[in-house]
Amino acid sequence: GAVVSQHPSRVICKSGTSVKIECRSLDFQATTMFWYRQFPKQSLMLMATSNEGSKATYEQGVEKDKFLINHASLTLSTLTVTSAHPEDSSFYICSAAQGVNTEAFFGQGTRLTVV
Amino acid sequence: AQKVTQAQTEISVVEKEDVTLDCVYETRDTTYYLFWYKQPPSGELVFLIRRNSFDEQNEISGRYSWNFQKSTSSFNFTITASQVVDSAVYFCALKGVNAGNMLTFGGGTRLMVKP
């Protein structure tokens, strides 16, 4: 299958700082990328959907000003957690798809710890 | 609305036992896709299978087999002769044709295979 690379795999940051997570499709152009959050021992919850060149669509309850998503190119989407707090500590995972109703491939995930 | 239910939150078996992970789904779409993913402790999601709603044939891949029953809206996953390396969290997911590429995940089943 296609390769989606997510970086970093782990990050520890201080409360109040911002953290950027990158999601890259390495061998295909991703018109759509998804960002999920997974708390310990829970399922993956969709945070937002981003389409290249347009604003992301956030799921209910997800603060768009706190979780900034940029999908400026067909191979890169970034998620920036602004003014991070300990409760933002979680596993963040992205997925990328080439087109509508095509297979979506997952990145390796980023484990964020806010101290 | 889409919903996926994995009623078993945790299953513990002894190596070489067979184990079935249940998945029940709800969707209003007549065309949809069902998935199973494995999430080992490292966190990445490993794609196992995709099945579309028009293909009710059961599938076998090595020790893995899947039983799709449209009449009961179920897509169960069986591991035959389980091994310790099968220990992971397994997610069932659904994508309706009208949902773009958005996946709805079940709550996951944590499988522990003891030697």
Coordinates of N, CA, C and O in Angstrom, one line a residue, chain B:
Chain B
A1 N -26.4 8.5 9.7 CA -25.3 8.4 10.8 C -24.7 7.0 10.7 O -25.4 6.0 10.3
Q2 N -23.5 6.9 11.0 CA -22.8 5.6 11.0 C -22.3 5.3 12.4 O -22.0 6.1 13.2
K3 N -22.4 4.0 12.6 CA -22.0 3.5 14.0 C -21.4 2.2 13.9 O -21.8 1.3 13.1
V4 N -20.3 1.9 14.6 CA -19.7 0.6 14.7 C -19.6 0.2 16.1 O -19.1 1.0 17.0
T5 N -20.0 -1.0 16.4 CA -20.0 -1.5 17.8 C -19.1 -2.7 17.9 O -19.4 -3.7 17.2
Q6 N -18.2 -2.7 18.8 CA -17.4 -3.8 19.1 C -17.6 -4.1 20.6 O -17.1 -3.5 21.5
A7 N -18.5 -5.1 20.8 CA -19.0 -5.3 22.2 C -17.9 -5.8 23.1 O -18.0 -5.6 24.3
Q8 N -17.0 -6.5 22.6 CA -15.9 -7.1 23.4 C -14.8 -6.0 23.6 O -14.1 -5.7 22.7
T9 N -14.6 -5.6 24.8 CA -13.6 -4.6 25.0 C -12.2 -5.3 25.2 O -11.2 -4.8 24.8
E10 N -12.3 -6.4 25.9 CA -11.0 -7.2 26.1 C -11.3 -8.7 26.0 O -12.3 -9.2 26.5
I11 N -10.4 -9.4 25.3 CA -10.4 -10.8 25.3 C -9.1 -11.4 25.6 O -8.1 -10.9 25.1
S12 N -9.1 -12.4 26.4 CA -7.8 -13.1 26.8 C -7.9 -14.5 26.4 O -8.9 -15.2 26.8
V13 N -7.0 -15.0 25.6 CA -6.9 -16.4 25.2 C -5.5 -17.0 25.5 O -4.6 -16.2 25.7
V14 N -5.5 -18.3 25.4 CA -4.2 -18.9 25.5 C -3.7 -19.3 24.1 O -4.5 -19.6 23.2
E15 N -2.5 -19.2 23.9 CA -1.9 -19.5 22.6 C -2.5 -20.7 22.0 O -2.7 -21.7 22.7
K16 N -2.7 -20.7 20.7 CA -3.2 -21.8 19.9 C -4.8 -21.9 19.9 O -5.3 -22.7 19.1
E17 N -5.4 -21.1 20.8 CA -6.8 -21.1 20.8 C -7.3 -20.3 19.6 O -6.6 -19.3 19.1
D18 N -8.5 -20.6 19.1 CA -9.2 -19.7 18.1 C -9.9 -18.6 18.8 O -10.4 -18.8 19.9
V19 N -10.0 -17.5 18.2 CA -10.7 -16.4 18.8 C -11.5 -15.6 17.8 O -11.0 -15.4 16.7
T20 N -12.7 -15.2 18.1 CA -13.5 -14.4 17.2 C -13.8 -13.0 17.8 O -14.3 -12.9 18.9
L21 N -13.5 -12.0 17.0 CA -13.8 -10.6 17.4 C -15.0 -10.1 16.7 O -15.1 -10.2 15.4
D22 N -16.0 -9.7 17.4 CA -17.3 -9.3 16.9 C -17.3 -7.8 16.4 O -16.7 -7.0 17.1
C23 N -18.0 -7.6 15.4 CA -18.2 -6.2 14.9 C -19.6 -6.1 14.3 O -20.0 -6.8 13.4
V24 N -20.4 -5.1 14.8 CA -21.7 -4.8 14.3 C -21.8 -3.4 13.9 O -21.2 -2.5 14.5
Y25 N -22.4 -3.1 12.8 CA -22.4 -1.8 12.2 C -23.8 -1.3 11.9 O -24.7 -2.1 11.7
E26 N -23.9 0.0 11.8 CA -25.1 0.7 11.3 C -24.8 1.7 10.3 O -23.8 2.5 10.5
T27 N -25.5 1.8 9.2 CA -25.3 2.8 8.2 C -26.6 2.9 7.4 O -27.3 1.9 7.2
R28 N -26.9 4.1 6.9 CA -28.0 4.2 6.0 C -27.6 4.1 4.5 O -28.4 4.0 3.6
D29 N -26.3 4.1 4.3 CA -25.8 3.9 2.9 C -26.0 2.5 2.5 O -25.9 1.5 3.2
T30 N -26.4 2.4 1.2 CA -26.5 1.0 0.6 C -25.2 0.5 0.1 O -25.0 -0.7 0.0
T31 N -24.3 1.4 -0.1 CA -22.9 1.1 -0.5 C -22.0 1.6 0.5 O -22.0 2.7 0.9
Y32 N -21.2 0.6 1.1 CA -20.3 1.0 2.1 C -19.1 0.0 2.2 O -19.1 -1.0 1.5
Y33 N -18.1 0.4 3.0 CA -16.9 -0.5 3.1 C -16.7 -0.7 4.5 O -16.9 0.1 5.4
L34 N -16.2 -1.9 4.8 CA -15.9 -2.3 6.2 C -14.4 -2.7 6.2 O -13.9 -3.3 5.3
F35 N -13.8 -2.4 7.3 CA -12.4 -2.6 7.5 C -12.1 -3.2 8.8 O -12.8 -3.0 9.8
W36 N -11.0 -3.9 8.9 CA -10.4 -4.3 10.2 C -8.9 -3.8 10.2 O -8.2 -3.9 9.2
Y37 N -8.5 -3.2 11.3 CA -7.2 -2.7 11.5 C -6.6 -3.3 12.8 O -7.4 -3.6 13.8
K38 N -5.3 -3.6 12.8 CA -4.7 -4.0 14.0 C -3.8 -2.9 14.6 O -3.1 -2.2 13.8
Q39 N -3.8 -2.7 15.9 CA -3.0 -1.6 16.5 C -2.1 -2.3 17.5 O -2.6 -2.5 18.7
P40 N -0.9 -2.6 17.2 CA 0.0 -3.1 18.2 C 0.4 -2.1 19.2 O 0.1 -0.9 19.0
P41 N 1.1 -2.4 20.3 CA 1.5 -1.5 21.3 C 2.3 -0.2 20.7 O 2.2 0.8 21.3
S42 N 3.0 -0.4 19.7 CA 3.7 0.7 19.1 C 2.8 1.8 18.5 O 3.2 3.0 18.4
G43 N 1.5 1.5 18.3 CA 0.5 2.5 18.0 C 0.1 2.6 16.5 O -1.0 3.1 16.3
E44 N 0.9 2.2 15.6 CA 0.5 2.4 14.2 C -0.7 1.5 13.9 O -0.8 0.4 14.5
L45 N -1.5 1.9 12.9 CA -2.6 1.1 12.5 C -2.2 0.2 11.3 O -1.7 0.7 10.3
V46 N -2.4 -1.1 11.5 CA -2.0 -2.0 10.4 C -3.3 -2.4 9.7 O -4.2 -3.0 10.3
F47 N -3.4 -2.1 8.4 CA -4.6 -2.5 7.6 C -4.6 -4.0 7.5 O -3.6 -4.7 7.1
L48 N -5.8 -4.6 7.7 CA -5.9 -6.1 7.6 C -6.8 -6.4 6.4 O -6.5 -7.3 5.6
I49 N -8.0 -5.7 6.3 CA -8.9 -6.1 5.2 C -9.9 -5.0 5.0 O -10.2 -4.2 5.8
R50 N -10.3 -4.9 3.7 CA -11.4 -4.1 3.3 C -12.4 -4.9 2.6 O -12.1 -5.7 1.7
R51 N -13.7 -4.7 2.9 CA -14.7 -5.5 2.2 C -15.8 -4.5 1.8 O -16.3 -3.7 2.6
N52 N -16.3 -4.6 0.6 CA -17.4 -3.7 0.2 C -18.7 -4.4 0.4 O -18.8 -5.6 0.5
S53 N -19.8 -3.6 0.5 CA -21.1 -4.1 0.9 C -21.7 -5.1 -0.1 O -22.7 -5.8 0.2
F54 N -21.2 -5.1 -1.3 CA -21.8 -6.0 -2.3 C -21.1 -7.4 -2.3 O -21.5 -8.2 -3.1
D55 N -20.1 -7.5 -1.6 CA -19.3 -8.7 -1.6 C -19.4 -9.4 -0.2 O -18.7 -9.1 0.7
E56 N -20.3 -10.4 -0.2 CA -20.6 -11.1 1.1 C -19.8 -12.3 1.2 O -20.0 -13.1 2.2
Q57 N -18.9 -12.6 0.3 CA -18.0 -13.8 0.4 C -17.1 -13.7 1.6 O -16.5 -12.6 1.9
N58 N -17.0 -14.7 2.3 CA -16.1 -14.8 3.5 C -14.7 -14.8 2.9 O -14.4 -15.3 1.8
E59 N -13.8 -14.3 3.7 CA -12.4 -14.3 3.2 C -11.5 -14.9 4.2 O -11.7 -14.8 5.4
I60 N -10.5 -15.6 3.7 CA -9.5 -16.2 4.6 C -8.1 -15.8 4.1 O -7.8 -15.8 2.9
S61 N -7.3 -15.4 5.0 CA -5.9 -15.0 4.7 C -5.0 -15.6 5.8 O -4.9 -15.1 6.9
G62 N -4.4 -16.7 5.5 CA -3.6 -17.4 6.5 C -4.4 -17.8 7.7 O -5.4 -18.5 7.6
R63 N -4.1 -17.3 8.9 CA -4.8 -17.7 10.1 C -6.0 -16.8 10.3 O -6.7 -16.9 11.3
Y64 N -6.1 -15.8 9.5 CA -7.2 -14.8 9.6 C -8.4 -15.1 8.7 O -8.2 -15.5 7.6
S65 N -9.6 -15.0 9.2 CA -10.8 -15.1 8.4 C -11.8 -14.1 8.8 O -11.8 -13.7 10.0
W66 N -12.6 -13.7 7.9 CA -13.7 -12.7 8.1 C -15.0 -13.3 7.6 O -15.1 -13.8 6.6
N67 N -16.0 -13.0 8.5 CA -17.4 -13.4 8.1 C -18.3 -12.2 8.0 O -18.5 -11.5 9.0
F68 N -18.7 -11.9 6.8 CA -19.6 -10.7 6.6 C -21.0 -11.2 6.4 O -21.3 -12.0 5.5
Q69 N -21.9 -10.8 7.3 CA -23.3 -11.1 7.3 C -24.1 -9.9 7.2 O -24.3 -9.2 8.2
K70 N -24.5 -9.6 6.0 CA -25.2 -8.3 5.8 C -26.6 -8.4 6.5 O -27.1 -7.3 7.0
S71 N -27.2 -9.5 6.6 CA -28.5 -9.7 7.2 C -28.5 -9.3 8.7 O -29.5 -8.8 9.2
T72 N -27.3 -9.5 9.3 CA -27.2 -9.1 10.7 C -26.3 -7.9 10.9 O -25.9 -7.6 12.1
S73 N -25.9 -7.3 9.8 CA -24.9 -6.1 9.9 C -23.7 -6.5 10.7 O -23.4 -5.7 11.6
S74 N -23.1 -7.6 10.5 CA -22.0 -8.0 11.2 C -20.8 -8.3 10.3 O -21.0 -8.7 9.2
F75 N -19.6 -8.1 10.8 CA -18.4 -8.3 10.1 C -17.4 -8.8 11.1 O -16.5 -8.1 11.6
N76 N -17.5 -10.1 11.4 CA -16.6 -10.7 12.5 C -15.3 -11.2 12.0 O -15.2 -11.6 10.8
F77 N -14.4 -11.2 12.8 CA -13.0 -11.5 12.5 C -12.5 -12.6 13.4 O -12.6 -12.6 14.6
T78 N -12.0 -13.7 12.8 CA -11.5 -14.9 13.5 C -10.1 -15.1 13.3 O -9.6 -15.1 12.2
I79 N -9.4 -15.3 14.4 CA -8.0 -15.7 14.3 C -7.9 -17.1 14.7 O -8.3 -17.5 15.9
T80 N -7.3 -17.9 13.9 CA -7.2 -19.4 14.2 C -5.8 -19.6 14.7 O -4.8 -19.0 14.3
A81 N -5.7 -20.5 15.7 CA -4.4 -20.9 16.3 C -3.7 -19.6 16.7 O -2.6 -19.3 16.2
S82 N -4.3 -18.8 17.6 CA -3.7 -17.5 18.0 C -2.3 -17.7 18.5 O -1.8 -18.7 19.0
Q83 N -1.5 -16.6 18.3 CA -0.1 -16.5 18.7 C 0.1 -15.3 19.6 O -0.7 -14.3 19.5
V84 N 1.1 -15.3 20.4 CA 1.4 -14.2 21.2 C 1.5 -12.9 20.4 O 1.1 -11.8 20.9
V85 N 2.1 -13.0 19.2 CA 2.2 -11.8 18.4 C 0.9 -11.2 17.9 O 0.9 -10.1 17.4
D86 N -0.2 -11.9 18.1 CA -1.5 -11.4 17.7 C -2.0 -10.4 18.8 O -3.0 -9.8 18.6
S87 N -1.4 -10.4 19.9 CA -1.8 -9.5 21.0 C -1.8 -8.0 20.5 O -0.7 -7.5 20.1
A88 N -2.9 -7.4 20.5 CA -3.0 -6.0 20.0 C -4.4 -5.6 20.2 O -5.3 -6.3 20.7
V89 N -4.7 -4.3 19.9 CA -6.1 -3.8 19.8 C -6.5 -3.9 18.4 O -5.8 -3.5 17.5
Y90 N -7.7 -4.4 18.2 CA -8.2 -4.6 16.8 C -9.4 -3.7 16.7 O -10.3 -3.7 17.5
F91 N -9.4 -2.9 15.6 CA -10.5 -2.0 15.3 C -11.3 -2.4 14.1 O -10.7 -2.7 13.0
C92 N -12.6 -2.4 14.2 CA -13.4 -2.5 13.0 C -13.9 -1.1 12.6 O -14.1 -0.2 13.5
A93 N -14.0 -0.8 11.3 CA -14.3 0.5 10.9 C -15.2 0.4 9.7 O -15.3 -0.5 8.9
L94 N -16.0 1.5 9.5 CA -17.0 1.6 8.4 C -16.8 2.9 7.6 O -16.6 3.9 8.2
K95 N -17.0 2.8 6.4 CA -17.0 4.0 5.5 C -18.2 3.9 4.6 O -18.2 3.0 3.7
G96 N -19.1 4.8 4.7 CA -20.3 4.9 3.8 C -19.9 5.6 2.5 O -19.0 6.5 2.6
V97 N -20.5 5.3 1.4 CA -20.1 5.9 0.2 C -20.3 7.4 0.2 O -19.7 8.2 -0.5
N98 N -21.3 7.8 1.0 CA -21.6 9.3 1.1 C -20.7 10.0 2.2 O -20.9 11.1 2.4
A99 N -19.8 9.2 2.8 CA -19.0 9.8 3.8 C -17.6 10.2 3.3 O -16.7 10.5 4.1
G100 N -17.5 10.3 2.0 CA -16.1 10.6 1.5 C -15.2 9.5 1.9 O -15.4 8.3 1.7
N101 N -14.1 9.9 2.5 CA -13.1 8.9 2.9 C -13.1 8.8 4.5 O -12.2 8.2 5.0
M102 N -14.2 9.3 5.1 CA -14.2 9.3 6.5 C -14.5 7.9 7.1 O -15.5 7.3 6.7
L103 N -13.7 7.5 8.0 CA -13.9 6.2 8.6 C -14.5 6.4 10.0 O -14.1 7.3 10.8
T104 N -15.5 5.6 10.3 CA -16.0 5.5 11.7 C -15.5 4.3 12.3 O -15.7 3.2 11.8
F105 N -14.8 4.4 13.4 CA -14.2 3.3 14.1 C -15.1 2.8 15.2 O -15.8 3.5 15.9
G106 N -15.0 1.5 15.5 CA -15.6 0.9 16.7 C -14.7 1.2 17.8 O -13.6 1.8 17.7
G107 N -15.1 0.8 19.0 CA -14.3 1.1 20.2 C -13.1 0.3 20.4 O -12.2 0.6 21.2
G108 N -12.9 -0.8 19.6 CA -11.7 -1.6 19.6 C -11.9 -2.8 20.6 O -12.6 -2.7 21.6
T109 N -11.2 -3.8 20.3 CA -11.1 -5.0 21.2 C -9.7 -5.3 21.5 O -8.9 -5.5 20.5
R110 N -9.3 -5.3 22.7 CA -8.0 -5.6 23.1 C -7.8 -7.1 23.3 O -8.5 -7.7 24.1
L111 N -7.0 -7.7 22.4 CA -6.8 -9.1 22.5 C -5.5 -9.4 23.1 O -4.4 -8.9 22.8
M112 N -5.5 -10.2 24.2 CA -4.3 -10.7 24.8 C -4.1 -12.2 24.6 O -5.0 -12.9 25.0
V113 N -3.1 -12.6 24.0 CA -2.8 -14.0 23.8 C -1.6 -14.4 24.7 O -0.5 -13.9 24.6
K114 N -2.0 -15.3 25.6 CA -1.0 -15.7 26.6 C -0.3 -17.0 26.2 O -0.9 -17.8 25.6
P115 N 1.0 -17.0 26.5 CA 1.8 -18.3 26.1 C 1.3 -19.5 26.9 O 0.7 -19.4 27.9

